[in-house]
Backbone as a chain_set.jsonl record, in Angstrom:
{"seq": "XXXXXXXXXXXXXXXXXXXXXXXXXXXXXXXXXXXXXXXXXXXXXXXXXXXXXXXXXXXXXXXXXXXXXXXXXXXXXXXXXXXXXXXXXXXXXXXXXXXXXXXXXXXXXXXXXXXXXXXXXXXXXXXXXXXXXXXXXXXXXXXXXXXXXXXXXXXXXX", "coords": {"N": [[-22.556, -2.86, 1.043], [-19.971, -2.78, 0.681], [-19.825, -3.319, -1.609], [-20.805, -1.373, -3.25], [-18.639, 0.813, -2.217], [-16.725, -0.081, -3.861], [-17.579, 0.243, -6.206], [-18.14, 2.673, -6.213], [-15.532, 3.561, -5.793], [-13.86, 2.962, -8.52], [-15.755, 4.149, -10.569], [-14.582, 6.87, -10.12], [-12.095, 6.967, -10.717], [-12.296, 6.165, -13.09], [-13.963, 8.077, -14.181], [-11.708, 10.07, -13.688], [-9.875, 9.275, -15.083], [-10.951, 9.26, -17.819], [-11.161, 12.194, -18.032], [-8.471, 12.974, -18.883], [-7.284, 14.48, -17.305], [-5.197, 14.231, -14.154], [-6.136, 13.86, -11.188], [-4.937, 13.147, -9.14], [-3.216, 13.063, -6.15], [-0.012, 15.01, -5.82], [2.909, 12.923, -5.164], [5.715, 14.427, -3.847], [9.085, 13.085, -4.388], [12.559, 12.07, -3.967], [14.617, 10.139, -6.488], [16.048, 7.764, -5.499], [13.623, 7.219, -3.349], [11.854, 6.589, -4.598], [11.769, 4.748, -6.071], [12.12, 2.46, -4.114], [9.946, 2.844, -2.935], [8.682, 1.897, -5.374], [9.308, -0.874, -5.561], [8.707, -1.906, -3.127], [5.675, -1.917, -3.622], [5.68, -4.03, -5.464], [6.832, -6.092, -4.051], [4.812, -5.982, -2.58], [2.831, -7.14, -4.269], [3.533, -9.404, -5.514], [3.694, -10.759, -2.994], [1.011, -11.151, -2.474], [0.209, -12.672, -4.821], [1.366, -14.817, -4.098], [-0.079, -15.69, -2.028], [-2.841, -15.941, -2.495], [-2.059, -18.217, -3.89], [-1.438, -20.083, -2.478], [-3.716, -20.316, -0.652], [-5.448, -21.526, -3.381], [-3.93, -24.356, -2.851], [-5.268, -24.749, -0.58], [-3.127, -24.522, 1.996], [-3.14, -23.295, 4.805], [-1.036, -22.607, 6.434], [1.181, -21.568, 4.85], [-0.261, -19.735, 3.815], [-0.553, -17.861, 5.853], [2.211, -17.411, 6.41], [3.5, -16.036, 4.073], [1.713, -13.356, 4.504], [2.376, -13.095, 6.821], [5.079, -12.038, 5.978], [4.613, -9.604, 4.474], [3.573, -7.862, 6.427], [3.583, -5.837, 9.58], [6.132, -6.188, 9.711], [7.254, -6.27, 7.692], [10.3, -5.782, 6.301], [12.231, -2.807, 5.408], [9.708, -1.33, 4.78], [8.319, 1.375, 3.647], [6.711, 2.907, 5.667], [8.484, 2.664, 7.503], [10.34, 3.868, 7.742], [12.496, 7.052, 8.353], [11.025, 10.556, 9.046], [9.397, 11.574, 6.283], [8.2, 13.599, 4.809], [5.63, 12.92, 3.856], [2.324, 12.989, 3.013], [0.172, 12.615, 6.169], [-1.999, 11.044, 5.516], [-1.425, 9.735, 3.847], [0.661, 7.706, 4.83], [-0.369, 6.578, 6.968], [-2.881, 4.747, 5.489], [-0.758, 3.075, 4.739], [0.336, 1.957, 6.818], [-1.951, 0.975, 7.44], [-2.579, -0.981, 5.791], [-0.383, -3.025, 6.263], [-0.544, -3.834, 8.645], [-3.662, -5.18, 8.304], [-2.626, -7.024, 7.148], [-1.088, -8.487, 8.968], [-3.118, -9.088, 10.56], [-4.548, -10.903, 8.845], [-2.393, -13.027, 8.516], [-2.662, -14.036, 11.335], [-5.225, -14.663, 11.597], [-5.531, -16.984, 9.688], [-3.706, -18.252, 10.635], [-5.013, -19.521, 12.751], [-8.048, -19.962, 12.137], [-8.141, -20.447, 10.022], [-10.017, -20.706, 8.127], [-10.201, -20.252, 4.332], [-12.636, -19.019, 2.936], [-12.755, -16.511, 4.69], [-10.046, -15.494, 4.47], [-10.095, -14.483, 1.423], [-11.974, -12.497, 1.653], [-10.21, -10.91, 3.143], [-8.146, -10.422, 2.023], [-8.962, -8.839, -0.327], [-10.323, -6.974, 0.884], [-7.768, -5.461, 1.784], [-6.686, -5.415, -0.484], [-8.429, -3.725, -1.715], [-7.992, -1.523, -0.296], [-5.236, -0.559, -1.259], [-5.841, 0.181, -3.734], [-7.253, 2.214, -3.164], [-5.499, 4.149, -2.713], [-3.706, 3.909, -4.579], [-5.371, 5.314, -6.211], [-6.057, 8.023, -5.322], [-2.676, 8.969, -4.908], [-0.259, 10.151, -6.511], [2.956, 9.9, -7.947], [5.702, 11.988, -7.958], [9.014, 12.85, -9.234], [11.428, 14.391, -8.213], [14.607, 16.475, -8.391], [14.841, 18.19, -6.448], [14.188, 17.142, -3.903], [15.307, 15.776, -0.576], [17.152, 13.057, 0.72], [15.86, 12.748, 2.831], [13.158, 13.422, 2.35], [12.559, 15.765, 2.344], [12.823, 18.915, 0.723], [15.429, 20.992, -0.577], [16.738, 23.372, 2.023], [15.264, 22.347, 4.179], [12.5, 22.922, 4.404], [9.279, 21.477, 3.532], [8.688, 19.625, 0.578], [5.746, 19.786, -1.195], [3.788, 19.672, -3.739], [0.876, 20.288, -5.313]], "CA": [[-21.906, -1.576, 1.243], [-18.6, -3.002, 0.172], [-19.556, -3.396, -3.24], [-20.594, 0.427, -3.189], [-17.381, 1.575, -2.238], [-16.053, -0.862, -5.047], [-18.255, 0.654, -7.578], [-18.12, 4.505, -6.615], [-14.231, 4.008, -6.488], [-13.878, 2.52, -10.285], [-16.158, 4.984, -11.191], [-13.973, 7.547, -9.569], [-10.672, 6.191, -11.182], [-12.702, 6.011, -14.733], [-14.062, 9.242, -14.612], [-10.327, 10.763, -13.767], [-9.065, 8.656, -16.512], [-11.516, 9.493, -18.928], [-10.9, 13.306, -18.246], [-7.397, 13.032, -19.34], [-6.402, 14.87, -16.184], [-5.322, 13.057, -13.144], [-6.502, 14.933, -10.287], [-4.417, 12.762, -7.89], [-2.452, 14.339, -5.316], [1.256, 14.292, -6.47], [3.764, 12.801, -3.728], [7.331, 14.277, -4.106], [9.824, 12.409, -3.745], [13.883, 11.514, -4.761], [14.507, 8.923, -7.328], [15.854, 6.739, -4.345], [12.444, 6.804, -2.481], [10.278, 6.413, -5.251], [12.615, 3.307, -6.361], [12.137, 2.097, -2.507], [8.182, 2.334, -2.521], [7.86, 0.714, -6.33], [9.647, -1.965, -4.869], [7.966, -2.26, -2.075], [4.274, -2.495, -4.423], [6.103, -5.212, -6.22], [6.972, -7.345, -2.927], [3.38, -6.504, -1.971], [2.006, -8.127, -5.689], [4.425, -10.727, -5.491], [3.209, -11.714, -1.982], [-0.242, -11.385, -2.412], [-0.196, -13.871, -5.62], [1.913, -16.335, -3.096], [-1.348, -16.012, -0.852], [-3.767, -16.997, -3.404], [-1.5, -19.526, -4.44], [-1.087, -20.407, -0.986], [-5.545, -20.341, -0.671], [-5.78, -22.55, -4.183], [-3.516, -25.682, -2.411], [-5.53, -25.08, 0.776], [-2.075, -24.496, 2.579], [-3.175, -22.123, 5.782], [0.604, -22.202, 6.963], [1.811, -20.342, 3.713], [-1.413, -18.043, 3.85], [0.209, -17.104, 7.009], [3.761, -17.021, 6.253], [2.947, -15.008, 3.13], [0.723, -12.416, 4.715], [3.385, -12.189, 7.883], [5.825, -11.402, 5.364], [4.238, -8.321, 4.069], [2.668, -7.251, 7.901], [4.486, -4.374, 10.099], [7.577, -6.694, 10.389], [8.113, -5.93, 6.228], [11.431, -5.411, 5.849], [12.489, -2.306, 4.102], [8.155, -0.968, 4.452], [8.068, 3.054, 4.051], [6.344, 3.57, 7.233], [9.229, 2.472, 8.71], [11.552, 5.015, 7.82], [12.442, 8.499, 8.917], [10.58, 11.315, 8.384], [9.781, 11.569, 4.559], [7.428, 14.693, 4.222], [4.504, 12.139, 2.812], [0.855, 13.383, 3.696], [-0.143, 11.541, 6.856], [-3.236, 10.185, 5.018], [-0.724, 8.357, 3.283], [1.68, 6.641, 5.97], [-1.734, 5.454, 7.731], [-3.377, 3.725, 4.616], [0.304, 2.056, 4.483], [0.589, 0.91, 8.11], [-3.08, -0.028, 7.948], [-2.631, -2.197, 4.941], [0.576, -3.847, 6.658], [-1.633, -4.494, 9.996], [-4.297, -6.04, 7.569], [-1.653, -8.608, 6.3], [-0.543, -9.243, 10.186], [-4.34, -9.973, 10.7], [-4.821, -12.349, 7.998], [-1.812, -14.019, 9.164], [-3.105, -14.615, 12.486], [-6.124, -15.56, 11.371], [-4.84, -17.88, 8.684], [-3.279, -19.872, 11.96], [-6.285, -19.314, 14.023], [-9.576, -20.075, 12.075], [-7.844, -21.673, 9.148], [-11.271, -20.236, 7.106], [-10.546, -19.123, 3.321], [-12.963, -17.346, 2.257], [-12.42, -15.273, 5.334], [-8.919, -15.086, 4.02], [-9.985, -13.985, 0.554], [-12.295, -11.489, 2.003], [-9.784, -9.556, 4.021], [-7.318, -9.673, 1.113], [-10.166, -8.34, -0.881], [-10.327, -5.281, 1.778], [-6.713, -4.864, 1.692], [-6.35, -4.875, -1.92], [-8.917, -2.431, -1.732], [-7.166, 0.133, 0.631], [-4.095, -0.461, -2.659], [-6.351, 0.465, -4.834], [-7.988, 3.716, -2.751], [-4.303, 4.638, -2.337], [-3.419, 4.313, -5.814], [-6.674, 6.264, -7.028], [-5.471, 9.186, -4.668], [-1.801, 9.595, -4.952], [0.54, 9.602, -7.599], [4.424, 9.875, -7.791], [6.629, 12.803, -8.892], [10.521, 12.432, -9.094], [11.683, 15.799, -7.895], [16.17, 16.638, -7.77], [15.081, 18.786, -5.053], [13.337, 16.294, -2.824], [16.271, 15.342, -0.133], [16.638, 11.334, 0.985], [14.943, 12.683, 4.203], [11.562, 13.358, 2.261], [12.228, 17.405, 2.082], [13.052, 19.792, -0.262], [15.927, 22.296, -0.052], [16.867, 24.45, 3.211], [14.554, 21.469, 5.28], [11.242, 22.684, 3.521], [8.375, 20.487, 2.725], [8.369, 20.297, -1.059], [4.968, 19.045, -1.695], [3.179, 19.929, -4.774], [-0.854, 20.108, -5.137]], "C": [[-20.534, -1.557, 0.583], [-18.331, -2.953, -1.433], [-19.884, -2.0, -3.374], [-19.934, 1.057, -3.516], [-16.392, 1.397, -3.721], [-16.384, -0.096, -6.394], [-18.037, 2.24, -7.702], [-16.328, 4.665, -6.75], [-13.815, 3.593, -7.745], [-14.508, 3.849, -10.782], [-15.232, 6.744, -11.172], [-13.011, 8.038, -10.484], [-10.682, 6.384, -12.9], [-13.135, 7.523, -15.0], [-12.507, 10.17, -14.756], [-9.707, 10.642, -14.905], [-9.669, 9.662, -17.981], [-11.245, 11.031, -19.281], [-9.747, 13.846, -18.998], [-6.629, 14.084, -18.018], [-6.254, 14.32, -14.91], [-4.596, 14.605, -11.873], [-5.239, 14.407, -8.504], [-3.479, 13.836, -7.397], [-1.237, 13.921, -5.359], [2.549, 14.258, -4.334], [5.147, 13.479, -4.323], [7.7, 13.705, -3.473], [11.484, 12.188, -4.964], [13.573, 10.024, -5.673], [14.78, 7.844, -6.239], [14.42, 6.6, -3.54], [11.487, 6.44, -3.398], [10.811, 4.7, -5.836], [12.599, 2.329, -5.022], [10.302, 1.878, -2.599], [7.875, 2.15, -3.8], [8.245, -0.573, -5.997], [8.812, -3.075, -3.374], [6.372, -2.76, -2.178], [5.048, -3.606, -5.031], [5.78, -6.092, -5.462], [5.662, -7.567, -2.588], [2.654, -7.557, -2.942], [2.318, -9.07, -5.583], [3.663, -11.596, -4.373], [1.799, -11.759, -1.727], [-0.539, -12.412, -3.532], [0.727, -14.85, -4.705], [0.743, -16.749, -1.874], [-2.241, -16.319, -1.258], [-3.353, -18.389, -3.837], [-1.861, -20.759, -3.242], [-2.803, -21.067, -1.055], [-5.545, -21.905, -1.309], [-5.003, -23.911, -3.701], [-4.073, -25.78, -1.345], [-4.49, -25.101, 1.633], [-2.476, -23.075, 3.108], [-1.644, -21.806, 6.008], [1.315, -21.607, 5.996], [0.823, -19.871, 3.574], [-0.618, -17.614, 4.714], [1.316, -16.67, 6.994], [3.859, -16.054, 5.019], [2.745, -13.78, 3.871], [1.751, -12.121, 6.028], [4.296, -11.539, 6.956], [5.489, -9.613, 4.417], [3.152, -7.597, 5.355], [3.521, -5.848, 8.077], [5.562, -5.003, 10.177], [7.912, -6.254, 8.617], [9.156, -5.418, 6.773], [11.212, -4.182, 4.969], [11.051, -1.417, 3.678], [8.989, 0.896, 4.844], [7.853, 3.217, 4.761], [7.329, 3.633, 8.366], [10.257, 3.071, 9.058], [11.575, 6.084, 8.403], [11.48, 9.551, 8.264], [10.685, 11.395, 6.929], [9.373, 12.85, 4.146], [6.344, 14.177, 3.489], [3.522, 12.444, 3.889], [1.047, 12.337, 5.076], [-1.159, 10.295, 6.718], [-2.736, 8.657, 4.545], [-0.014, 7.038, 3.614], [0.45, 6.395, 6.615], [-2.19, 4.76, 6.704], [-1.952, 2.837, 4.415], [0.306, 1.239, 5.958], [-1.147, 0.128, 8.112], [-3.152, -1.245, 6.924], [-1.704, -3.375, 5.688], [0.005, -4.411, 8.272], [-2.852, -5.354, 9.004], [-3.398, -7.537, 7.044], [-1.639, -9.637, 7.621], [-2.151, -9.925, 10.411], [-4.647, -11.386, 9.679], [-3.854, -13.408, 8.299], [-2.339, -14.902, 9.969], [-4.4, -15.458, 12.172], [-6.02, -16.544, 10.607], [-4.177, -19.069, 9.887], [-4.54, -20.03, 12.669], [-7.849, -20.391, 13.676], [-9.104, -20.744, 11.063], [-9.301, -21.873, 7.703], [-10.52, -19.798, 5.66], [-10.662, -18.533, 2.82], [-12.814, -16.442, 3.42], [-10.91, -14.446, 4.781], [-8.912, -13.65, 2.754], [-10.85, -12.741, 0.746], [-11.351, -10.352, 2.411], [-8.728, -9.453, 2.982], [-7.819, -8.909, 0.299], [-9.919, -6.808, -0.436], [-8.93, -4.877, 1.519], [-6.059, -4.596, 0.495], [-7.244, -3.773, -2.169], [-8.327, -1.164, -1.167], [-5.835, 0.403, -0.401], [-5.169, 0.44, -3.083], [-6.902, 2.055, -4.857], [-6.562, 4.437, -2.875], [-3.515, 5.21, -4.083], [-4.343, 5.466, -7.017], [-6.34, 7.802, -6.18], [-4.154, 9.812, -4.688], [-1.327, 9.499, -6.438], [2.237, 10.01, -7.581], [5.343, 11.036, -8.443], [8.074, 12.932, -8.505], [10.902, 13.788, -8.784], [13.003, 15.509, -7.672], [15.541, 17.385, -6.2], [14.589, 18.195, -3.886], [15.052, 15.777, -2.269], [16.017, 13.492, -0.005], [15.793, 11.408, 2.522], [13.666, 12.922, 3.654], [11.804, 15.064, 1.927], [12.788, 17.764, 1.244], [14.352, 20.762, 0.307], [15.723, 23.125, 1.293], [15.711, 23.69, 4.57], [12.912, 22.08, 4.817], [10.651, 21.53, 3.344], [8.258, 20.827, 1.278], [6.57, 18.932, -1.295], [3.86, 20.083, -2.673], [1.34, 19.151, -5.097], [-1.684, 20.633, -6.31]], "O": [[-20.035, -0.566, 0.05], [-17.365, -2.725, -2.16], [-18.888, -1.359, -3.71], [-19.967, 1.79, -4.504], [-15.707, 2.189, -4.369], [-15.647, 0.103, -7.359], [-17.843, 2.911, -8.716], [-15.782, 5.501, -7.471], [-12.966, 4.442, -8.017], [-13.781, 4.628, -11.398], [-15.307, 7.571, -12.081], [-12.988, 9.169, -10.97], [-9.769, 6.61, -13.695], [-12.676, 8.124, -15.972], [-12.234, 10.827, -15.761], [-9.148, 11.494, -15.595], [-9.095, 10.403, -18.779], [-11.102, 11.35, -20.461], [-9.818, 14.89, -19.647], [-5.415, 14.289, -18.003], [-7.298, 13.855, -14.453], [-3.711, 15.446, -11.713], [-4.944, 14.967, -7.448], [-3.097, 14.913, -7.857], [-0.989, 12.751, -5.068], [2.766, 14.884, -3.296], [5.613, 12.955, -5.334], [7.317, 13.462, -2.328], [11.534, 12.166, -6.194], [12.682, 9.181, -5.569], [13.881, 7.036, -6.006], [14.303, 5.471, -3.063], [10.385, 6.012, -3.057], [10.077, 3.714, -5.905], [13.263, 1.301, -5.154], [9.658, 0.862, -2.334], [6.649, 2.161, -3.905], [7.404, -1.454, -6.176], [8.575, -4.22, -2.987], [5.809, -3.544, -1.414], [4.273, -4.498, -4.686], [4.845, -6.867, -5.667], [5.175, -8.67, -2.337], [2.049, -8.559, -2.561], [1.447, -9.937, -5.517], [3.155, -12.702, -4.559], [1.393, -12.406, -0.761], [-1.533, -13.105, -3.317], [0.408, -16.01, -4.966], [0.699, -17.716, -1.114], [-2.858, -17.123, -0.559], [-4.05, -19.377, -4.067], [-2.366, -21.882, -3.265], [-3.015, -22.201, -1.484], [-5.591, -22.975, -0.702], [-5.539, -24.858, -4.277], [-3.726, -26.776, -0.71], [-4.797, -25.958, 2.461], [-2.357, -22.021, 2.483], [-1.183, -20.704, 5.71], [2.286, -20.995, 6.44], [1.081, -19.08, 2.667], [0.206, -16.814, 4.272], [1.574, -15.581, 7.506], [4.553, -15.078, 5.302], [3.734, -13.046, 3.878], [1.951, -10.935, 6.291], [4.342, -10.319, 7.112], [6.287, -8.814, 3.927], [2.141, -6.938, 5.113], [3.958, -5.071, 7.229], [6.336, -4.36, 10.885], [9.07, -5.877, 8.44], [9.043, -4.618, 7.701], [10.396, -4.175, 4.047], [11.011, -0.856, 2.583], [9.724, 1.365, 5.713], [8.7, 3.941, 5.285], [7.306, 4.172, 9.473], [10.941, 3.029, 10.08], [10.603, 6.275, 9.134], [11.165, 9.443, 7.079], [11.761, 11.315, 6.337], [9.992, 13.371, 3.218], [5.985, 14.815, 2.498], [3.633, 12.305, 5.107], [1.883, 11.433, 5.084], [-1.252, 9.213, 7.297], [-3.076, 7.476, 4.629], [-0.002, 5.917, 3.104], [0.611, 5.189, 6.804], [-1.828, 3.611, 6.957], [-2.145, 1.763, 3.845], [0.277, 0.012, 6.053], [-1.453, -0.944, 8.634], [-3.699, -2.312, 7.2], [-2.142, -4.524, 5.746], [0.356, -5.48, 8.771], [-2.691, -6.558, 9.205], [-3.693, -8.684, 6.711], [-1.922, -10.835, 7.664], [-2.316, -11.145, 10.421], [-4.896, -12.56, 9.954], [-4.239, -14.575, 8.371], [-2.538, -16.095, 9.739], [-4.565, -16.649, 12.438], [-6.794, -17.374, 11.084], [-4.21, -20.299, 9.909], [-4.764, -21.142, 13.148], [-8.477, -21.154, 14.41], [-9.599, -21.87, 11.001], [-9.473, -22.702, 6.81], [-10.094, -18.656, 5.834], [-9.96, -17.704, 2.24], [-12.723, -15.286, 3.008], [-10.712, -13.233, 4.706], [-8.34, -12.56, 2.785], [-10.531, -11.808, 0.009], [-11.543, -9.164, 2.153], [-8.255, -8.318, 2.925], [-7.037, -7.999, 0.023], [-9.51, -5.836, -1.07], [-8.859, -3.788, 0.949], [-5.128, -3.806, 0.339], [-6.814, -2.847, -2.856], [-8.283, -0.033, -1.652], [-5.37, 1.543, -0.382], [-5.197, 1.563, -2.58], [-7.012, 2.843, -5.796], [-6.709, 5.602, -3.245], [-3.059, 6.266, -4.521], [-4.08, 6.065, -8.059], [-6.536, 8.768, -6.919], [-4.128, 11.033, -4.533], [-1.906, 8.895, -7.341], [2.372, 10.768, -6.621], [5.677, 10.83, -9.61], [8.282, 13.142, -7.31], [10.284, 14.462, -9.609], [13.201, 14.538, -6.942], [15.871, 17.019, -5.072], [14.604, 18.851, -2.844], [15.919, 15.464, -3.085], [15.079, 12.833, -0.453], [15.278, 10.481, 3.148], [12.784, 12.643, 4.466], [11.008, 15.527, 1.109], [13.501, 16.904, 0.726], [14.322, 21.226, 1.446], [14.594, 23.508, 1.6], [15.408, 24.273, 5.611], [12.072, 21.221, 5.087], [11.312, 20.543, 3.023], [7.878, 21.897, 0.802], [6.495, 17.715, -1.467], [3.28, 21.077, -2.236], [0.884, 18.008, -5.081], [-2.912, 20.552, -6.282]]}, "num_chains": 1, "name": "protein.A"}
């Protein structure tokens, strides 16, 4: 089933591409917030190749310390801020990715398995990947640092 999802979202992603129009749904946002959540995909890349790394020496205790470090305790994670004006679709595929990390943690002390490991990073690089095939980023002056637009408006563009 998993490979399914795998295959109809690529295909998804490729057809969009191939159209030359990208149907995603645009987030506004200030140059500070959008500079705040590429940062924040970085730390995630960064700490997901320190968790393979982590895997390939067989070192569970940096799978874990890894994968806590990008959980709900992230430092600095979007979800954790104030109101922004970002879909809700969106702040749930972020807290559920950052609960996916805290799980692999735990389990990473717990069961000390793996491939269970590389499975659930698997899933959670997948929920990236659904996330990135759905939104996309637009720099807007009028987007405030609270997430809104002018006069407390939602500025979101569709």
């Amino acid at each position: 089933m998993k490979k399914i999802y795998v295959a109809v979202l690529c295909l998804f992603v490729t057809t969009a591409m191939a159209g030359g129009i990208d149907k995603r749904q645009v987030l506004p946002m200030n140059e500070m917030q959008r500079n705040h959540l590429l940062g924040e995909m970085r730390l995630l890349l960064t700490g997901t190749g320190a968790i393979l790394e982590a895997l390939a020496q067989e070192d569970m205790v940096a799978v874990a310390h890894h994968a806590r470090s990008l959980g709900m305790e992230m430092p600095h994670k979007v979800e954790g801020h104030a109101n922004h004006g970002f879909p809700e679709q969106f702040m749930q595929l972020g807290m559920a990715m950052h609960q996916e990390f805290d799980k692999i943690a735990l389990d990473a002390e717990s069961k000390k398995d793996g491939k269970r490991t590389l499975q659930q990073l698997s899933e959670a690089l997948g929920r990236c990947a659904a996330c990135h095939a759905t939104y996309q980023i637009s720099v807007s002056q009028n987007v405030q640092e609270n997430g809104h637009g002018e006069h407390g408006a939602h500025s979101h563009a569709h």
